[in-house]
Structure formats: structure tokens, C-alpha cells
Coordinates of C-alpha atoms in Angstrom, one line a residue:
X19 CA 261.4 26.0 -57.8
X20 CA 264.5 28.9 -58.3
X21 CA 265.8 28.1 -61.9
X22 CA 266.5 31.4 -63.0
X23 CA 269.0 32.9 -59.8
X24 CA 272.1 33.4 -60.2
X25 CA 274.9 31.3 -58.4
X26 CA 276.8 33.8 -56.3
X27 CA 280.3 33.2 -57.8
X28 CA 278.1 34.5 -61.2
X29 CA 276.6 37.4 -58.5
X30 CA 278.2 40.9 -60.8
X31 CA 279.1 42.9 -57.7
X32 CA 279.5 46.9 -57.9
X33 CA 283.6 48.3 -58.4
X34 CA 283.0 51.4 -56.0
X35 CA 280.8 53.4 -53.6
X36 CA 280.2 55.7 -56.4
X37 CA 279.2 53.2 -58.7
X38 CA 275.1 54.0 -60.1
X39 CA 272.7 51.3 -58.5
X40 CA 270.3 51.3 -61.1
X41 CA 273.1 50.3 -64.1
X42 CA 274.4 47.5 -61.0
X43 CA 270.5 46.2 -61.4
X44 CA 270.3 46.4 -64.7
X45 CA 273.4 44.2 -65.9
X46 CA 272.1 42.3 -63.0
X47 CA 269.2 41.5 -64.9
X48 CA 270.9 41.4 -68.4
X49 CA 270.9 37.8 -70.0
X50 CA 274.1 36.8 -70.9
X51 CA 275.2 33.0 -72.2
X52 CA 276.2 31.7 -68.8
X53 CA 273.5 31.8 -67.8
X54 CA 270.6 30.1 -70.6
X55 CA 273.3 27.6 -70.0
X56 CA 272.5 27.0 -66.2
X57 CA 268.5 27.4 -66.8
X58 CA 268.6 24.9 -69.2
X59 CA 270.8 22.5 -66.8
X60 CA 268.4 22.9 -64.1
X61 CA 265.7 21.4 -65.9
X62 CA 267.5 18.6 -67.1
X63 CA 268.5 18.2 -63.5
X64 CA 264.9 18.1 -62.0
X65 CA 263.5 16.5 -65.3
X66 CA 263.1 12.1 -64.8
X67 CA 266.0 10.0 -65.2
X68 CA 264.3 7.7 -67.3
X69 CA 260.7 8.1 -69.9
X70 CA 258.7 5.1 -69.3
X71 CA 257.8 2.3 -66.5
X72 CA 259.9 -0.5 -66.0
X73 CA 258.8 -2.3 -63.2
X74 CA 255.3 -4.9 -63.2
X75 CA 254.7 -3.1 -59.5
X76 CA 254.5 1.0 -60.5
X77 CA 253.0 0.1 -64.1
X78 CA 250.2 -2.2 -61.9
X79 CA 249.6 1.2 -59.7
X80 CA 249.9 3.7 -63.9
X81 CA 247.1 1.5 -64.6
X82 CA 244.6 0.9 -60.8
X83 CA 244.5 4.9 -61.7
X84 CA 244.1 5.5 -65.3
X85 CA 241.4 2.8 -64.9
X86 CA 239.6 4.6 -61.5
X87 CA 240.0 8.1 -63.7
X88 CA 238.2 5.8 -66.6
X89 CA 234.9 4.7 -64.7
X90 CA 234.7 8.2 -62.4
X91 CA 234.2 10.0 -66.1
X92 CA 231.1 7.7 -66.9
X93 CA 229.3 7.6 -62.7
X94 CA 230.1 11.3 -63.4
X95 CA 227.9 11.2 -66.1
X96 CA 225.0 9.1 -64.6
X97 CA 222.7 11.1 -63.8
X98 CA 222.9 12.9 -68.1
X99 CA 222.1 9.6 -69.3
X100 CA 219.5 9.2 -67.0
X101 CA 217.7 12.6 -68.0
X102 CA 218.4 11.6 -71.6
X103 CA 217.3 8.2 -71.6
X104 CA 214.5 8.1 -74.6
X105 CA 217.9 9.7 -76.8
X106 CA 220.3 7.1 -75.9
X107 CA 217.9 4.0 -76.3
X108 CA 219.8 2.9 -79.4
X109 CA 222.6 3.2 -77.9
X110 CA 222.5 1.8 -74.7
X111 CA 220.7 -1.4 -74.8
X112 CA 217.6 -3.8 -72.6
X113 CA 220.3 -4.4 -70.4
X114 CA 221.5 -1.3 -69.7
X115 CA 218.6 1.3 -69.5
X116 CA 217.2 -1.2 -67.0
X117 CA 220.5 -0.7 -64.8
X118 CA 220.0 1.8 -64.7
X119 CA 216.5 3.2 -63.9
X120 CA 216.9 0.9 -61.2
X121 CA 220.6 3.0 -59.8
X122 CA 218.3 6.4 -59.5
X123 CA 215.8 4.1 -57.8
X124 CA 218.2 3.2 -55.6
X125 CA 220.0 6.8 -55.5
X126 CA 216.3 8.4 -55.2
X127 CA 216.1 6.1 -51.8
X128 CA 219.0 7.5 -50.1
X129 CA 218.4 10.9 -51.4
X130 CA 214.6 10.2 -49.4
X131 CA 216.6 7.9 -46.9
X132 CA 219.0 11.1 -46.2
X133 CA 215.9 14.0 -46.2
X134 CA 214.4 12.0 -43.8
X135 CA 217.4 11.7 -42.1
X136 CA 217.1 15.7 -41.6
X137 CA 214.0 15.4 -40.6
X138 CA 213.4 13.8 -37.8
X139 CA 217.0 14.6 -35.9
X140 CA 214.7 17.9 -36.3
X141 CA 211.9 16.7 -35.2
X142 CA 213.5 14.6 -32.3
X143 CA 215.4 17.8 -31.4
X144 CA 212.9 19.8 -30.9
X145 CA 210.3 17.5 -29.0
X146 CA 212.5 15.2 -27.2
X147 CA 216.5 16.6 -27.2
X148 CA 217.7 13.3 -24.6
X149 CA 221.1 11.5 -25.8
X150 CA 219.0 7.5 -25.6
X151 CA 216.9 9.4 -28.5
X152 CA 219.2 11.0 -30.2
X153 CA 221.7 7.5 -30.4
X154 CA 219.3 5.0 -30.9
X155 CA 217.0 7.5 -33.8
X156 CA 221.2 8.1 -35.2
X157 CA 221.5 4.4 -34.6
X158 CA 218.4 3.1 -37.4
X159 CA 219.2 6.0 -39.4
X160 CA 222.3 4.7 -40.2
X161 CA 222.3 1.3 -41.0
X162 CA 219.1 2.2 -43.4
X163 CA 222.2 4.2 -44.6
X164 CA 224.8 2.5 -45.1
X165 CA 221.9 -0.6 -46.8
X166 CA 221.2 1.9 -49.3
X167 CA 225.0 3.0 -49.5
X168 CA 225.6 -0.9 -50.6
X169 CA 222.8 -1.0 -52.8
X170 CA 224.5 2.1 -54.6
X171 CA 227.8 0.5 -54.9
X172 CA 227.1 -2.1 -55.9
X173 CA 224.4 -0.9 -58.4
X174 CA 227.2 1.7 -59.6
X175 CA 229.8 -1.3 -59.8
X176 CA 227.7 -3.3 -61.9
X177 CA 226.5 -0.7 -64.0
X178 CA 230.5 -0.2 -65.0
X179 CA 230.8 -3.7 -65.8
X180 CA 228.0 -2.8 -68.7
X181 CA 228.8 0.6 -69.8
X182 CA 232.6 -1.7 -70.7
X183 CA 231.2 -4.7 -72.2
X184 CA 228.8 -2.1 -74.8
X185 CA 232.1 0.2 -76.1
X186 CA 229.6 1.8 -78.3
X187 CA 227.7 3.1 -74.9
X188 CA 230.3 4.0 -73.5
X189 CA 232.3 5.4 -76.2
X190 CA 228.3 8.0 -76.9
X191 CA 228.3 9.3 -73.0
X192 CA 231.9 9.8 -72.0
X193 CA 230.8 12.2 -75.9
X194 CA 228.9 14.6 -73.6
X195 CA 231.3 15.2 -71.3
X196 CA 230.6 18.9 -71.4
X197 CA 227.4 18.5 -69.3
X198 CA 229.8 16.8 -66.5
X199 CA 228.8 19.2 -63.0
X200 CA 231.5 21.7 -62.0
X201 CA 232.4 19.2 -58.8
X202 CA 232.7 16.3 -60.8
X203 CA 235.5 18.2 -63.6
X204 CA 237.8 19.7 -60.4
X205 CA 237.6 15.9 -58.5
X206 CA 239.1 14.5 -62.2
X207 CA 240.7 17.3 -63.1
X208 CA 242.6 16.9 -58.5
X209 CA 242.9 13.0 -59.8
X210 CA 244.5 13.6 -64.1
X211 CA 247.2 16.4 -61.7
X212 CA 248.3 13.7 -58.7
X213 CA 248.7 11.2 -61.7
X214 CA 251.0 13.0 -63.0
X215 CA 252.6 13.7 -60.2
X216 CA 252.6 10.1 -58.9
X217 CA 253.9 8.7 -62.4
X218 CA 257.0 11.6 -62.1
X219 CA 257.7 10.0 -58.9
X220 CA 257.7 6.4 -60.1
X221 CA 259.8 7.4 -63.2
X222 CA 261.9 8.2 -60.7
X223 CA 264.7 6.3 -58.5
X224 CA 265.4 6.2 -55.1
X225 CA 268.8 7.8 -55.8
X226 CA 267.8 10.5 -58.1
X227 CA 265.6 11.5 -55.5
X228 CA 268.3 12.3 -53.5
X229 CA 270.4 13.7 -56.2
X230 CA 267.7 16.6 -56.5
X231 CA 266.1 17.2 -52.9
X232 CA 270.6 18.4 -52.8
X233 CA 270.6 20.3 -56.0
X234 CA 266.6 21.7 -54.4
X235 CA 268.7 22.5 -51.4
X236 CA 271.7 24.0 -53.3
X237 CA 269.2 25.9 -55.1
X238 CA 267.6 27.7 -51.9
X239 CA 271.0 28.2 -50.9
X240 CA 271.9 30.1 -54.0
X241 CA 268.6 32.5 -54.0
X242 CA 269.2 33.0 -50.6
X243 CA 272.6 35.2 -51.1
X244 CA 271.1 35.8 -54.4
X245 CA 267.9 37.2 -51.8
X246 CA 270.6 39.2 -49.5
X247 CA 272.5 40.7 -52.0
X248 CA 269.1 42.0 -53.8
X249 CA 268.4 43.2 -50.6
X250 CA 271.8 45.3 -51.0
X251 CA 270.9 46.8 -53.9
X252 CA 267.1 47.7 -52.9
X253 CA 268.9 49.7 -50.2
X254 CA 271.5 51.2 -52.9
X255 CA 268.6 52.8 -54.8
X256 CA 266.2 53.8 -52.5
X257 CA 269.0 55.6 -51.3
X258 CA 269.7 56.8 -55.2
X259 CA 265.8 57.1 -55.3
X260 CA 266.2 59.3 -52.7
X261 CA 269.1 62.0 -54.5
X262 CA 266.9 61.6 -57.1
X263 CA 264.0 63.7 -54.8
X264 CA 266.4 65.8 -53.5
X265 CA 267.8 66.5 -57.0
X266 CA 264.0 67.1 -58.4
X267 CA 262.8 69.8 -55.2
X268 CA 265.9 72.0 -55.6
X269 CA 264.2 71.4 -59.7
X270 CA 261.1 72.9 -58.8
X271 CA 262.2 76.2 -57.0
X272 CA 264.2 76.8 -60.0
X273 CA 261.1 76.1 -62.5
X274 CA 258.9 77.6 -59.2
X275 CA 261.5 81.0 -59.5
X276 CA 260.9 80.5 -63.7
X277 CA 256.7 80.2 -63.7
X278 CA 257.5 84.0 -61.5
X279 CA 259.2 85.3 -63.8
X280 CA 256.7 84.4 -66.7
X281 CA 253.6 86.2 -64.8
X282 CA 255.1 89.3 -64.6
X283 CA 256.4 89.0 -68.3
X284 CA 252.8 88.6 -68.6
X285 CA 252.3 91.6 -66.9
X286 CA 254.5 93.0 -69.4
X287 CA 252.9 92.2 -71.6
X288 CA 249.6 93.1 -71.5
X289 CA 250.4 96.8 -71.9
X290 CA 252.1 96.1 -75.5
X291 CA 249.0 93.2 -76.8
X292 CA 246.7 96.8 -74.9
X293 CA 248.6 99.1 -77.6
X294 CA 248.9 96.8 -80.7
X295 CA 244.4 96.2 -80.3
X296 CA 244.1 100.1 -80.0
X297 CA 246.9 100.1 -83.5
X298 CA 244.4 97.3 -85.0
X299 CA 240.7 99.0 -84.6
X300 CA 242.5 101.6 -86.4
X301 CA 243.4 99.8 -88.9
X302 CA 240.1 98.1 -89.0
X303 CA 238.8 101.8 -89.6
X304 CA 240.6 102.8 -92.8
X305 CA 239.9 99.5 -94.2
X306 CA 235.9 100.2 -93.4
X307 CA 236.1 103.2 -95.4
X308 CA 237.8 101.1 -98.0
X309 CA 235.5 98.4 -98.4
X310 CA 232.4 100.4 -98.1
X311 CA 233.5 101.9 -101.6
X312 CA 234.9 98.9 -103.5
X313 CA 231.1 98.3 -102.1
X314 CA 229.5 101.1 -104.5
X315 CA 231.1 99.9 -107.1
X316 CA 230.8 96.3 -107.2
X317 CA 227.3 97.2 -106.6
X318 CA 226.9 99.5 -109.5
X319 CA 228.2 96.7 -111.0
X320 CA 226.3 94.1 -110.7
X321 CA 222.9 96.0 -111.6
X322 CA 224.3 96.3 -115.6
X323 CA 224.4 92.3 -114.8
X324 CA 221.7 92.0 -113.8
X325 CA 220.1 93.8 -117.4
X326 CA 222.1 91.9 -119.1
X327 CA 221.5 88.8 -117.6
X328 CA 217.2 89.1 -117.9
X329 CA 218.3 89.9 -121.3
X330 CA 219.3 86.9 -121.9
X331 CA 217.1 85.1 -119.8
X332 CA 214.0 86.4 -122.5
X333 CA 216.8 84.6 -125.2
X334 CA 216.7 82.0 -124.4
X335 CA 213.0 81.6 -123.1
X336 CA 212.1 82.0 -127.2
X337 CA 214.7 79.2 -127.4
X338 CA 213.5 77.6 -124.4
X339 CA 209.2 77.5 -126.1
X340 CA 211.0 76.1 -129.4
X341 CA 212.3 73.8 -128.5
X342 CA 209.1 72.5 -126.2
X343 CA 207.3 72.4 -129.8
X344 CA 210.4 70.7 -131.0
X345 CA 210.3 68.2 -128.4
X346 CA 205.8 67.8 -128.4
X347 CA 206.6 67.3 -131.7
X348 CA 208.8 64.6 -131.5
X349 CA 206.8 62.8 -128.6
X350 CA 203.8 63.2 -130.4
X351 CA 206.1 60.9 -133.1
X352 CA 207.1 58.6 -130.9
X353 CA 203.5 57.9 -129.4
X354 CA 202.3 57.0 -132.7
X355 CA 205.5 54.9 -133.9
X356 CA 204.6 53.2 -130.3
X357 CA 200.9 52.6 -131.0
X358 CA 201.7 50.9 -134.4
X359 CA 204.8 48.7 -132.7
X360 CA 201.7 47.1 -130.4
X361 CA 199.8 47.0 -132.8
X362 CA 202.6 44.7 -135.5
X363 CA 203.5 42.6 -132.8
X364 CA 200.1 41.8 -131.6
X365 CA 199.6 40.4 -134.7
X366 CA 202.8 39.0 -135.1
X367 CA 201.4 37.3 -131.4
X368 CA 198.6 36.4 -132.7
X369 CA 200.6 34.2 -135.8
X370 CA 203.2 33.2 -133.3
X371 CA 200.3 31.5 -131.2
X372 CA 198.9 29.7 -134.2
X373 CA 202.5 28.4 -135.3
X374 CA 202.7 27.4 -131.7
X375 CA 199.9 25.5 -131.7
X376 CA 199.8 24.0 -134.9
X377 CA 203.7 23.5 -133.6
X378 CA 202.1 21.4 -130.7
X379 CA 199.4 19.2 -132.7
X380 CA 202.9 18.1 -135.1
X381 CA 204.9 17.7 -132.4
X382 CA 202.1 15.7 -130.6
X383 CA 201.3 14.0 -133.8
X384 CA 205.3 13.4 -134.9
X385 CA 205.2 11.5 -131.2
X386 CA 202.2 9.0 -132.4
X387 CA 204.3 8.7 -135.4
X388 CA 207.2 7.8 -132.7
X389 CA 205.5 5.5 -130.9
X390 CA 204.3 3.9 -133.7
X391 CA 207.3 4.3 -135.4
X392 CA 209.1 2.5 -132.5
X393 CA 206.0 -0.4 -132.5
X394 CA 207.3 -1.2 -136.0
X395 CA 211.1 -1.4 -135.7
X396 CA 210.1 -4.2 -133.4
X397 CA 207.9 -5.5 -135.3
X398 CA 210.5 -4.9 -138.0
X399 CA 212.9 -6.6 -136.3
X400 CA 211.8 -9.6 -135.3
X401 CA 211.0 -10.0 -138.7
X402 CA 214.7 -10.1 -139.6
X403 CA 216.0 -12.6 -136.4
X404 CA 212.7 -14.7 -138.4
X405 CA 214.4 -14.1 -141.3
X406 CA 217.9 -14.6 -140.8
X407 CA 216.9 -18.0 -138.8
X408 CA 214.7 -19.3 -141.8
X409 CA 218.4 -18.6 -143.7
X410 CA 220.1 -20.1 -140.9
X411 CA 218.0 -23.4 -141.2
X412 CA 217.6 -23.4 -145.2
X413 CA 221.7 -23.0 -145.4
X414 CA 221.8 -25.9 -142.9
X415 CA 219.5 -28.2 -144.9
X416 CA 221.2 -27.2 -148.3
X417 CA 224.5 -28.2 -146.7
X418 CA 223.0 -31.0 -145.7
X419 CA 221.9 -32.4 -149.1
X420 CA 224.6 -31.3 -150.3
X421 CA 226.4 -33.4 -147.9
X422 CA 223.7 -36.3 -148.9
X423 CA 224.0 -35.5 -152.7
X424 CA 228.5 -36.6 -152.3
X425 CA 227.7 -39.5 -149.9
X426 CA 225.4 -41.1 -152.3
X427 CA 227.6 -40.7 -155.3
X428 CA 230.6 -42.2 -153.3
X429 CA 228.3 -44.9 -152.6
X430 CA 227.2 -45.8 -155.9
X431 CA 230.1 -45.2 -157.0
X432 CA 232.0 -47.6 -155.4
X433 CA 228.5 -49.9 -155.5
X434 CA 228.9 -49.8 -159.1
X435 CA 232.9 -50.2 -159.4
X436 CA 231.7 -53.8 -157.2
X437 CA 229.6 -54.6 -159.3
X438 CA 232.0 -54.1 -162.3
X439 CA 234.8 -55.7 -160.5
X440 CA 232.1 -58.7 -159.7
X441 CA 230.9 -59.2 -163.4
X442 CA 234.8 -59.8 -164.0
X443 CA 235.7 -62.0 -161.9
X444 CA 232.2 -64.7 -162.5
X445 CA 233.3 -63.6 -166.3
X446 CA 237.3 -64.9 -166.4
X447 CA 236.1 -67.6 -165.0
X448 CA 233.3 -69.3 -167.5
X449 CA 236.6 -68.1 -169.8
X450 CA 238.6 -70.6 -167.3
X451 CA 236.2 -73.6 -167.9
X452 CA 235.2 -73.2 -171.4
X453 CA 239.1 -73.8 -172.0
X454 CA 239.2 -77.2 -169.7
X455 CA 237.0 -78.5 -171.6
X456 CA 237.5 -77.5 -175.2
X457 CA 241.0 -79.5 -174.0
X458 CA 239.5 -83.0 -172.8
X459 CA 238.5 -83.4 -175.8
X460 CA 240.7 -83.1 -177.5

């Protein structure tokens, strides 16, 4: 896809034969705004017109391919699952484990049949190479191989159904995609690329496809024209390179002449170097004599300094001796103090151990007292609760007794009032009867 070629109308041309082809190529390759816009338009033209599949048929086609890729991912990991059945036994379950074992058995049988076919074919060719014998053997083995192949296909379909009904097992197996062999990985990659191409084709309508083809043909024509123009530019570039090589040859000849002049200058400078070397040797001898006189003077000064150094060393030795005596005295005192410190620390350590033993006894006694106190506190709480309950019962009884006394008092008061009223009524009746009798007598 020639997405970065220039159209013929935009191809820069040389203004004159004397114009440099290198400069023209630089202007040709220099990016500009129109070229960027052309690239963007080209990419948009080649992209599909839709982003999603609209028809049910295209969606089914893509769905079938996706399902095939998903099943192939599982089938390519069957061998790994069979080799690690113990690890996947809990996730797969008994039914899926049995299906995998049956599939492995059929696969092994098919491989044995293939090995048997190859072996018998070789033996048949060695013993009897007749066409009829080979044909009968091939037919027999093909029948057996067809039966085994049908069994393996059925086993694969059955195992896939079990995997698809067990999402946990399917996820556990597909997570081990890194153990898939290279051939299966390549096949899956090819199917994924095929799916992308198919999806892009299904998104493109026939009209859009025709437009893209016309556009690609136009791009191809432009590319051919640009290639022809580039060929012309390359010829001009080769001519420019030839001119440059000629110029370089002339400059090389000039360099050769300069090298000859330089060689002559080197010969001339050798005589000057010898003269300068002789003068340097004479100067070196004069400096050597001056250095010897200066060295004798310095040697004398060195002897004086050594004598002074020896005197200073003797003085320093006396001072060192006195300091050593002081150091020994101080070390002796320090040793005595250390021994005294060790003795005091031993006594303190013994006292500390005794105090720790006493502390442990006190601590044990305190723990016993705490246990007893906890028991007593529980008993005290029980007694307090019993006292509170008894006090509540007593208060309830007193309240009930007071209520009873109050009720009895009220009943007695009512009863006395009733007795008084009754007595009063009987007295009134008697008085009325006596009054009537007195009136009759009169």
C-alpha cells in the first residue's frame, strides 16, 4: 500500500539543468502540510465504512470463527491437561477426567496404528513389492485408521462439550496458554489474523470495495509515476556523484603534492633538530656542573641537620621514658580500680539476685492473693446480690403489709360507719313506736 507517495501534480521538478539533484531530493523528501493531509485522507479511504456488523449472517460467520478459535485453544491444551491430571483433578471433576483419559487412549491407539502402518508398509516393500499386496494392506490400514480417526473426533467433541459446560475447568486450562506448542500457537495466530481480515471484509460493502480498488489503482499509478521520477533523480544524483568523484580526484592530487612538500620540509627539519640537540647537550653539561656544586652544599647542610636530629631524638627519648613511667602508674591504678569495680559489682549482683528471688516469691504470693481475692470478690458479689434480693423481697412484703393494713383500716372504718348508721336507724324506729302508743292512751 503506497500511502506516502506524492501525486504527480505535487511532485517537485527541477527548475534548470544546473540545479543540484541532491537539493531537489531534499525538497522532495521534506514533509509538508499537503502531504500529511493526503496520508490522513488515504488512511480514511482505506478504512471500513462501518465499525460493527449489521446483518445477522455476517455476525454468525464471525461468531462461528470465534467459537472455532476458542475450541482450538482448548484442544491444543488437551495433552498438557492429560499430563497434569493430578493437579487438575479437583477442578475438572470425574466426568471430564474420564473423558480426557478416553481421548488419550484413543489418541495412543491411533498413533500405534500409524506406526504399525509405517512398519508393515516397509516390511511389505522389503518382502514383496507387488502392487496388489500394497493396495490390500493400504486399504485395510486406511479402514482401521478411519475408524480410529472417527473415534478421536467424537472424543474431541465430547470433551469440548464437557469443558464448555464447566467454565471453571475451561478457565483453569486456558490460563496455561504458555505451554502450548509452537505449531498450535502459529495456527491460532493464523486464525486470529484470518478473523481480522474476514471481519474487515464483512464490514466493507461491495460498493466500498470497488471504490477502494479504484483508489488503490490510482495510488499504484501515482506510485509508478513517482518511481519513474525517482529514477530520473537517481540518474542525476549519479551524475552529481561522478562530478564529485572527479573533484575529489583533483583534491587528492593536490594532497599528494602537499605530501611531497611536507617530506622535503621533514628533511630540512632533521638538520635543525640535530643542531638543537647539540646545543641542548652542551647546556645539560653546564647544568650538571652547577648541580654538583649545589649538591655538595646540600650534603653539608644535611650532615648538620642529622646531628641536630640525633640530639632531638635523645631528648625525646628521655621525655618518652618519663611518660612511659607515668603511663605504667596510671595503668596500675586503672587495673586496681577495675578489680575493685568487679568486686563491688559481684556483691551488687549477688544482692540483686537475692532481691530478684525475693521479688519472685512476693510475686507468686501476690498471684495467690489475687486468685483468692478474685474468688472472694465473686462470693462477695453473690452475697451482695442475695442481700439485694432479700432487701427487695422485704420491701415488697412491707409494702404489701402496709397495703393490707390500709385496706383493713378502710374496711373497719366502713364497717363502723355501717354499724353506727344501723344503730341510729333502730333507735329512730323505737322512738317513733313509743310516740304512737302515748297518743292512743290519751
